[in-house]
PDB file of C-alpha atoms in Angstrom:
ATOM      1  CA  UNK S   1      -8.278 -18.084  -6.917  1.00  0.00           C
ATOM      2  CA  UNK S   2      -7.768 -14.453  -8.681  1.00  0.00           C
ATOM      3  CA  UNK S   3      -7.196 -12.668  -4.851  1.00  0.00           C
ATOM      4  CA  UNK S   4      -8.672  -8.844  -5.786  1.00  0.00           C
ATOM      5  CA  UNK S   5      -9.707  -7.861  -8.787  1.00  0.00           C
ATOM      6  CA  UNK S   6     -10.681  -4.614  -9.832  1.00  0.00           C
ATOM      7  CA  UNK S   7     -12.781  -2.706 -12.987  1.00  0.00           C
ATOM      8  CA  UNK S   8     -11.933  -0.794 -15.162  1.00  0.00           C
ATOM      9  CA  UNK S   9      -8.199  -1.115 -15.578  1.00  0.00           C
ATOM     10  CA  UNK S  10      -8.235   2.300 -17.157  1.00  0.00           C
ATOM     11  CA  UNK S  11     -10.916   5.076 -17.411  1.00  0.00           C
ATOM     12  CA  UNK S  12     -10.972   8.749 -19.127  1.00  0.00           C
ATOM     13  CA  UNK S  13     -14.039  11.071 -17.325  1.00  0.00           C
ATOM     14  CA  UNK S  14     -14.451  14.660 -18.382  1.00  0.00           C
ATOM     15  CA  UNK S  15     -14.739  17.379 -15.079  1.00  0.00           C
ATOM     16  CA  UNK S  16     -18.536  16.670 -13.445  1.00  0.00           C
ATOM     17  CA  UNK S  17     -18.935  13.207 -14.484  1.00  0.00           C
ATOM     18  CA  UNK S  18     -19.558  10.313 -12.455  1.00  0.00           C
ATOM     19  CA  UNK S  19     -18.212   6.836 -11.966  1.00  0.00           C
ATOM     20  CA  UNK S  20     -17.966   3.411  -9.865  1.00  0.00           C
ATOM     21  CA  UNK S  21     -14.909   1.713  -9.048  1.00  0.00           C
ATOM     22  CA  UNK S  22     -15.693  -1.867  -8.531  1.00  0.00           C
ATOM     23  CA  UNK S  23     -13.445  -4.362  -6.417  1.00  0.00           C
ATOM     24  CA  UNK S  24     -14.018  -8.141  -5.245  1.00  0.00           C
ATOM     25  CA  UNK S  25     -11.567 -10.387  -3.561  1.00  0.00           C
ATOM     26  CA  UNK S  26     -12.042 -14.171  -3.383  1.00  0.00           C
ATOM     27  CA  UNK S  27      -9.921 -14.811   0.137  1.00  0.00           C
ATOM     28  CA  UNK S  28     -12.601 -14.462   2.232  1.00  0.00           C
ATOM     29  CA  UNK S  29     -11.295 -11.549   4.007  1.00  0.00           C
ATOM     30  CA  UNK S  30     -13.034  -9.180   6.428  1.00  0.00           C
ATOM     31  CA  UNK S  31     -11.307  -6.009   5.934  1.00  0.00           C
ATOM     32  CA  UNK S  32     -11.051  -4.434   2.828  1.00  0.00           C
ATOM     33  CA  UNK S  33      -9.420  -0.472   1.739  1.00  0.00           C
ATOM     34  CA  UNK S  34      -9.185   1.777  -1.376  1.00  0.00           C
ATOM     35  CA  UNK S  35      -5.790   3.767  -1.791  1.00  0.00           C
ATOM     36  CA  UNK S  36      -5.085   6.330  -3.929  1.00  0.00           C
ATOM     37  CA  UNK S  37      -1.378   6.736  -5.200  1.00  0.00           C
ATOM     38  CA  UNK S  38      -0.229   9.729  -6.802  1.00  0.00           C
ATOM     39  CA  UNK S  39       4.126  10.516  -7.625  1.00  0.00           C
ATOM     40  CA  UNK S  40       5.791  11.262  -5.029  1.00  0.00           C
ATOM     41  CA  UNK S  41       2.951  10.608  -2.280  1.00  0.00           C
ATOM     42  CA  UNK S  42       3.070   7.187  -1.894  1.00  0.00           C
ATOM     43  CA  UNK S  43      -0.506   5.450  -1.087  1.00  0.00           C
ATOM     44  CA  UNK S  44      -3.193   7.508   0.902  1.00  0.00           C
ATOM     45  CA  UNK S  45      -6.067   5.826   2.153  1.00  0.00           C
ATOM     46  CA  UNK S  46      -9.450   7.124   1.061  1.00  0.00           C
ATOM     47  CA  UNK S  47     -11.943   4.534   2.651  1.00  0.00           C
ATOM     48  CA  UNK S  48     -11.704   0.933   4.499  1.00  0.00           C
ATOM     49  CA  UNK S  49     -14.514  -1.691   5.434  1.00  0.00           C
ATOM     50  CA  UNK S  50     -13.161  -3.352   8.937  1.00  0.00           C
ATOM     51  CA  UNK S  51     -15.933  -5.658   8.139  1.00  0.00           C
ATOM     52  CA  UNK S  52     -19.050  -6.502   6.313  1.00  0.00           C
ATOM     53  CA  UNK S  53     -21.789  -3.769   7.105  1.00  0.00           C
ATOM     54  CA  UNK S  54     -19.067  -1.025   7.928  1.00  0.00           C
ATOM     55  CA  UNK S  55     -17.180   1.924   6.056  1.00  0.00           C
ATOM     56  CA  UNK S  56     -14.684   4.368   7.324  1.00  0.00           C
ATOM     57  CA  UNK S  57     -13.351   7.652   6.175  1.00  0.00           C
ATOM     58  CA  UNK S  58      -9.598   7.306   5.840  1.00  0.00           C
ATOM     59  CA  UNK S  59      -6.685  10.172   5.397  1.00  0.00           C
ATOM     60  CA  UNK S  60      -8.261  11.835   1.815  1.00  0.00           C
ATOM     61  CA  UNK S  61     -12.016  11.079   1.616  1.00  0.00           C
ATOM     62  CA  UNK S  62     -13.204  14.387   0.322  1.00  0.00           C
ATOM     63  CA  UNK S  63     -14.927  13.433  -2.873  1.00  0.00           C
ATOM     64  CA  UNK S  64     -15.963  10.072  -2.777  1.00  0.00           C
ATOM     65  CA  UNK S  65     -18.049   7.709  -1.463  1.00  0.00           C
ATOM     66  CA  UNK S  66     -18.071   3.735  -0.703  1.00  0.00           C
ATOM     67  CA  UNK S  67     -20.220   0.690  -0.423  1.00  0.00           C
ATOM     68  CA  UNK S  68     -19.667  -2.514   0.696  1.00  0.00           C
ATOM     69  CA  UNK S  69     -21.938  -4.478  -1.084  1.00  0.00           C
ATOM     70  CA  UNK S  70     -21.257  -7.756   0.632  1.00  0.00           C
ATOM     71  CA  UNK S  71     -18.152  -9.603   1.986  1.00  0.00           C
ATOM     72  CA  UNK S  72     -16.716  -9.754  -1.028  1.00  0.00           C
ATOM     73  CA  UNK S  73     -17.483  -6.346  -2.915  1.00  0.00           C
ATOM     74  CA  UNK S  74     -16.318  -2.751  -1.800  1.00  0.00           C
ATOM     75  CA  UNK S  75     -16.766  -0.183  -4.591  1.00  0.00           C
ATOM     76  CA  UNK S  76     -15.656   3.245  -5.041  1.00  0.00           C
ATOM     77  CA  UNK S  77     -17.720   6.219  -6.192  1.00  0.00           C
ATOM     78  CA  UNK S  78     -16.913   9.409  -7.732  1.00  0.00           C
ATOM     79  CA  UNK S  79     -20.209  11.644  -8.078  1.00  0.00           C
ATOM     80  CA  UNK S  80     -18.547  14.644  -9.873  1.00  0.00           C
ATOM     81  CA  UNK S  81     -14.782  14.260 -10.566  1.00  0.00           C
ATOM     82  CA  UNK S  82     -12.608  16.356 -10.635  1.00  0.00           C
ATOM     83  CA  UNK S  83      -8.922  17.160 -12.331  1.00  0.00           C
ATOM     84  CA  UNK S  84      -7.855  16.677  -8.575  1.00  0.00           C
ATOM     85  CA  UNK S  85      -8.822  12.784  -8.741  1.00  0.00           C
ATOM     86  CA  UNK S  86      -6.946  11.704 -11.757  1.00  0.00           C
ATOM     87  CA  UNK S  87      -4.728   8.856 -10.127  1.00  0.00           C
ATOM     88  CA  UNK S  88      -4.143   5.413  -9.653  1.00  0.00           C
ATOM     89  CA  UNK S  89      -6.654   4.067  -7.664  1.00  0.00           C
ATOM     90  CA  UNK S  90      -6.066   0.397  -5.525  1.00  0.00           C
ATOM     91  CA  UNK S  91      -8.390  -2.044  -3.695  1.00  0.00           C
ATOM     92  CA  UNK S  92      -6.943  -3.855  -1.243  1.00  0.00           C
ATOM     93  CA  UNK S  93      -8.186  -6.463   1.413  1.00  0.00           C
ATOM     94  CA  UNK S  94      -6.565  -8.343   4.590  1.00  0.00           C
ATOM     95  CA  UNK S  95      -8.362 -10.839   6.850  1.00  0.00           C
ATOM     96  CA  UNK S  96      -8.836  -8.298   9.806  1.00  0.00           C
ATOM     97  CA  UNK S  97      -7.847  -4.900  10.110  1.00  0.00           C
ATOM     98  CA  UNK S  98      -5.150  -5.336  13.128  1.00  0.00           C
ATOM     99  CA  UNK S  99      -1.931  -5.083  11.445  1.00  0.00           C
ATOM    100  CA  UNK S 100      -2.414  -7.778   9.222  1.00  0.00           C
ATOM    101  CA  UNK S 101      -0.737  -8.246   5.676  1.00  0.00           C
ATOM    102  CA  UNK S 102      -2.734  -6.019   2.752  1.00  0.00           C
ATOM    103  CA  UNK S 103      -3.318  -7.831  -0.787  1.00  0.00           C
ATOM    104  CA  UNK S 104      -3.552  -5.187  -3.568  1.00  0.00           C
ATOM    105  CA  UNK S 105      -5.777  -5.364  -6.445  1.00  0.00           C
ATOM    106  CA  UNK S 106      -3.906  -4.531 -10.066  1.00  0.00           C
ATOM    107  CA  UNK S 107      -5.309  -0.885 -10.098  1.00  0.00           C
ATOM    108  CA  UNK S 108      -7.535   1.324 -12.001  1.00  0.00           C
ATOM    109  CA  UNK S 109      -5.719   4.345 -13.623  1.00  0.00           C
ATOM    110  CA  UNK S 110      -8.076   7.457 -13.447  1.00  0.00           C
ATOM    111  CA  UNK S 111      -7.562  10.390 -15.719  1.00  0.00           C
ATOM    112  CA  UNK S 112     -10.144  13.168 -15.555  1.00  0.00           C
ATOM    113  CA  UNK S 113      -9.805  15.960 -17.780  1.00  0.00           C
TER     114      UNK S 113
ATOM    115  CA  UNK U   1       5.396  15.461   8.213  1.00  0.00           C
ATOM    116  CA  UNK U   2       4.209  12.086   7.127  1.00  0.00           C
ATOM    117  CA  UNK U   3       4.107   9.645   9.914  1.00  0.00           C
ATOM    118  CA  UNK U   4       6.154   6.593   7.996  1.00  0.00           C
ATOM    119  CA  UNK U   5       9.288   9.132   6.620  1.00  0.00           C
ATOM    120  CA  UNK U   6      11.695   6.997   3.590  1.00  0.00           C
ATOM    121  CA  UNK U   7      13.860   8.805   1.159  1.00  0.00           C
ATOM    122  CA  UNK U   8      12.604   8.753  -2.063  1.00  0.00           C
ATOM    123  CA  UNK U   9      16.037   7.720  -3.952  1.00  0.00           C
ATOM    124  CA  UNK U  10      17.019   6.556  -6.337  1.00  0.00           C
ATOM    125  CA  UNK U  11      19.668   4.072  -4.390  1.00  0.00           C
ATOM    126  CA  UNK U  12      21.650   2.675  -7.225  1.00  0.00           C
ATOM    127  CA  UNK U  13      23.733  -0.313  -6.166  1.00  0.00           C
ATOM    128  CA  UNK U  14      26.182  -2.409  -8.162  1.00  0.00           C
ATOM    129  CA  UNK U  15      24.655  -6.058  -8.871  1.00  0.00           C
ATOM    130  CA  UNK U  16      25.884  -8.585  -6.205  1.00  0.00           C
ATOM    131  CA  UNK U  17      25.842  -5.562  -3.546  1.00  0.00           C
ATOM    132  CA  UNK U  18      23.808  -5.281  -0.509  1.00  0.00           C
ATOM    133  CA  UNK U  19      20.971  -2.769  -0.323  1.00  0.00           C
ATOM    134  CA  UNK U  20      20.308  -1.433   2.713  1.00  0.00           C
ATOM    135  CA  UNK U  21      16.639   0.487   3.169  1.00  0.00           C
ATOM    136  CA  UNK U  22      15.602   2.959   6.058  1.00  0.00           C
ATOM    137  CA  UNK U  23      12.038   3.936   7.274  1.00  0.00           C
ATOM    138  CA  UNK U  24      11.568   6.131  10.073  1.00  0.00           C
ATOM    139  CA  UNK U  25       8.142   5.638  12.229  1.00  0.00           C
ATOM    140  CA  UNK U  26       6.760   8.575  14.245  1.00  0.00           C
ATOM    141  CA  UNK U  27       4.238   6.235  16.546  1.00  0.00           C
ATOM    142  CA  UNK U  28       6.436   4.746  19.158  1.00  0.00           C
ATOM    143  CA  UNK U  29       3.108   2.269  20.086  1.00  0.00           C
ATOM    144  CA  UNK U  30       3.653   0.656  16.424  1.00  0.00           C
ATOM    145  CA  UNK U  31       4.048  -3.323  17.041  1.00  0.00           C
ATOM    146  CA  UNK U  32       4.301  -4.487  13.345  1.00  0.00           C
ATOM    147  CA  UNK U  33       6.166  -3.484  10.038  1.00  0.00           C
ATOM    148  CA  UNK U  34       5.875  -4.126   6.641  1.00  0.00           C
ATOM    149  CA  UNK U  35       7.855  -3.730   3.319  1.00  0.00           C
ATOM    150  CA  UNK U  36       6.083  -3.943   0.262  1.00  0.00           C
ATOM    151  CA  UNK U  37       7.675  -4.184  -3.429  1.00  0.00           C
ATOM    152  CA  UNK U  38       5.919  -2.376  -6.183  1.00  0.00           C
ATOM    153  CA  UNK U  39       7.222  -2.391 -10.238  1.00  0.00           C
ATOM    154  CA  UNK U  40       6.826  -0.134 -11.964  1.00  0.00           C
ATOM    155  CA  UNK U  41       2.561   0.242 -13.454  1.00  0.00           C
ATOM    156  CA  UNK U  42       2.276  -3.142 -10.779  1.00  0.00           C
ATOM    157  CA  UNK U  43       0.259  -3.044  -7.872  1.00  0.00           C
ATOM    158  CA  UNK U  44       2.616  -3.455  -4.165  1.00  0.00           C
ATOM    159  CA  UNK U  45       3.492  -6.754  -2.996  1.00  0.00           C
ATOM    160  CA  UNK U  46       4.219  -7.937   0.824  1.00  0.00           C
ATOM    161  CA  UNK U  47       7.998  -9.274   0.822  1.00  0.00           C
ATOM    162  CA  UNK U  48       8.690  -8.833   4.762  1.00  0.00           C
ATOM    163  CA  UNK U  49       6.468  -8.207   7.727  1.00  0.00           C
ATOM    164  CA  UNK U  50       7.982  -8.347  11.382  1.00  0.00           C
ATOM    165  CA  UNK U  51       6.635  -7.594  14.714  1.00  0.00           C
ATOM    166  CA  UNK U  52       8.220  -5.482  17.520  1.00  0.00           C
ATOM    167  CA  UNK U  53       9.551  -8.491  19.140  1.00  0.00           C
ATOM    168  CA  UNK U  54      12.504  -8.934  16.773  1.00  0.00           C
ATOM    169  CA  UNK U  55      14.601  -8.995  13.432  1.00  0.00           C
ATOM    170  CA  UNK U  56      13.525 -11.455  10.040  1.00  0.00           C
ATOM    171  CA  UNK U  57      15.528 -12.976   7.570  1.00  0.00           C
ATOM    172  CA  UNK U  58      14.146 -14.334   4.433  1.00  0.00           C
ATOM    173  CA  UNK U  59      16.129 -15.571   1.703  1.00  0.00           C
ATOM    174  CA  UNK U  60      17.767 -12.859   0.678  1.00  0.00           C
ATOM    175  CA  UNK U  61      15.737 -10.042   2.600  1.00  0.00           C
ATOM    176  CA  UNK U  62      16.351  -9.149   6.353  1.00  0.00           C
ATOM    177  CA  UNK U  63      14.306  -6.635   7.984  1.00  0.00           C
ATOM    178  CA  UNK U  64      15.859  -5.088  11.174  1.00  0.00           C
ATOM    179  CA  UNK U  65      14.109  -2.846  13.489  1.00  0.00           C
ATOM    180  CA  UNK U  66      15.411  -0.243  15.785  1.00  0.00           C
ATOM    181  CA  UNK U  67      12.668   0.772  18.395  1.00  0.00           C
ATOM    182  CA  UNK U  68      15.053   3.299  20.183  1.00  0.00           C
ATOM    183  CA  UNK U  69      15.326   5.061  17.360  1.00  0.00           C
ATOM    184  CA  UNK U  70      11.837   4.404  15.798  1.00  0.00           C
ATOM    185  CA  UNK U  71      13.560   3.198  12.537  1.00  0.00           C
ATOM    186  CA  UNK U  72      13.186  -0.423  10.484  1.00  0.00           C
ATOM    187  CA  UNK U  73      15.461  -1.324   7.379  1.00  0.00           C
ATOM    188  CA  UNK U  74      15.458  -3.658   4.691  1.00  0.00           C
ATOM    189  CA  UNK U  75      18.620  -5.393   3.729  1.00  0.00           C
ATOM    190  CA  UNK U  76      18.798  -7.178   0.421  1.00  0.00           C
ATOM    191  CA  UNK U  77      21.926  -9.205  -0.246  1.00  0.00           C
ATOM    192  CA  UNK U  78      23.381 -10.082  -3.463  1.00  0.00           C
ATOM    193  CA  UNK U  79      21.437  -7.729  -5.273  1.00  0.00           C
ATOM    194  CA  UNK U  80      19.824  -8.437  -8.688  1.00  0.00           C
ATOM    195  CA  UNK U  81      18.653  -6.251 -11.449  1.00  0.00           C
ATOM    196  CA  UNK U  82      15.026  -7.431 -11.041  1.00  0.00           C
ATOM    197  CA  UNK U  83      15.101  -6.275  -7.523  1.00  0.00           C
ATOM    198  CA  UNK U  84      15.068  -3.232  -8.913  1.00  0.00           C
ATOM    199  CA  UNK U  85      11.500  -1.715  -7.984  1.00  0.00           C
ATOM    200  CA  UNK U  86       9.887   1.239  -5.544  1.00  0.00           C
ATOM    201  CA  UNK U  87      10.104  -0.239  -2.133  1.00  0.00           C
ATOM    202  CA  UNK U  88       7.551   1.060  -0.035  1.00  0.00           C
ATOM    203  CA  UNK U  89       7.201   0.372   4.272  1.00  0.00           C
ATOM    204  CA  UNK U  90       4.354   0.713   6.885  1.00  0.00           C
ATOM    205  CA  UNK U  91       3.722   0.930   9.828  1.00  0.00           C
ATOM    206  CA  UNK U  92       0.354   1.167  11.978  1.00  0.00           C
ATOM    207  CA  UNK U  93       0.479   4.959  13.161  1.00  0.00           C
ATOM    208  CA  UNK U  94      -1.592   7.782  14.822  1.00  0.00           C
ATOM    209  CA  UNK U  95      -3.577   5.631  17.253  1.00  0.00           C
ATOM    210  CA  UNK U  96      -5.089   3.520  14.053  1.00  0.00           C
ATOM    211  CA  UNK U  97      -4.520   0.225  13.314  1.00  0.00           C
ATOM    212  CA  UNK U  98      -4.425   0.421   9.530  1.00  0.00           C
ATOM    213  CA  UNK U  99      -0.778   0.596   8.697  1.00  0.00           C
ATOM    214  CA  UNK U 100       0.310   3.948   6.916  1.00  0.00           C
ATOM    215  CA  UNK U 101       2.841   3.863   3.902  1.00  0.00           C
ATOM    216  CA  UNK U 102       5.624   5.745   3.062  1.00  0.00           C
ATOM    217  CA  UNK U 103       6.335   7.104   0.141  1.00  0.00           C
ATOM    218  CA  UNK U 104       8.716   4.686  -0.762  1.00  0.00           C
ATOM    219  CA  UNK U 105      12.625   4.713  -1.771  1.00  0.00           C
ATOM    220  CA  UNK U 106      13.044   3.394  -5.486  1.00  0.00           C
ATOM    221  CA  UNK U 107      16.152   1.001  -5.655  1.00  0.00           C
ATOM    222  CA  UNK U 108      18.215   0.848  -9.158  1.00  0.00           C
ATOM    223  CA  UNK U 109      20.287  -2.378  -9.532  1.00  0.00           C
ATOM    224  CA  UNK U 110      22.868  -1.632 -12.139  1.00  0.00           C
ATOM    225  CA  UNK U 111      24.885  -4.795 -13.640  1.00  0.00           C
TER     226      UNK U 111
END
């Protein structure tokens, strides 16, 4: 049972380039959420997945895009990052979306240049 | 002004002391809390969660809420160096029911 796992762990992108963020969780959750944490603004939700089949925008989702592939996939996409985007970047699922208790993946560190 | 408010820190305690934590909520409808721990490069962890309808104790963790004054706290007795770690509290806010973080107090246990 790994919980969520996330790829890459670490990833360099020059200004304009283009990326996926891929997450899966083994819990069988419903709900699932990509945060972005930069210092000194704790997380920020970019996108969540209530459930299989749906995406929302969340507080920052200028600049990126999602998929949920299936229950157990939600990926992230950059289509042209920017110097703005370099951050830590966290998947995160729960088994709804009603105040329930969020398991975080171990993070992909984003620097674009 | 974010809707989940915590002071950023550092609070630097003596080992053996008690901790005490503060979050402010904006959204007086909130009906559940949550402190996560995060170390430092880690990814946060769930250590408390309470609802509206009262105080938790845990080991050596206690969250306390105050709904008059829109405010929850984490206590942490006896102290130890590896609590030392960001500590970071939500709270469902604005109408959603996705909790919203702070931006998290970081906590120094000194021996």
């Amino acid at each position: 049972n790994a919980g969520v796992t996330q790829t890459p762990k670490f990833q360099v992108l020059k200004t304009g380039q283009s990326m996926t963020l891929q997450c899966a969780q083994d819990m069988n959750h419903n709900s699932m959420y990509w945060y972005r944490q930069d210092p000194g603004m704790g997380l920020r939700l970019i996108y969540y997945s209530a459930s299989e089949g749906t995406t929302d925008k969340g507080e920052v989702p200028n600049g990126y895009n999602v998929s949920r592939l299936n229950k157990r996939e939600f990926s992230l996409r950059l289509e042209s990052a920017a110097p703005s985007q370099t951050s830590v970047y966290f998947c995160a699922s729960s088994e709804t979306s009603v105040g329930e208790t969020q398991y975080f993946g171990p993070g992909t560190r984003l620097l674009v240049l | 002004q974010k809707e989940v408010e915590q002071n950023s820190g550092p609070l630097s305690v003596p080992e053996g002391a008690i901790a005490s934590l503060n979050c402010t909520y904006s959204d007086r409808g909130s009906q559940s809390f949550f402190w996560y721990r995060q170390y430092s490069g880690k990814s946060p962890e769930l250590i408390m969660f309470i609802y509206s309808n009262g105080d938790k104790e845990d080991g050596r963790f206690t969250a306390q809420l105050n709904k008059a004054s829109q405010y929850v706290s984490l206590l942490i007795r006896d102290s130890q160096p590896s609590d030392s770690a960001t500590y970071l509290c939500a709270a469902p806010s604005g109408g959603s029911y996705i909790p919203t973080f702070g931006r998290g107090t970081s906590l120094i246990v000194h021996p």
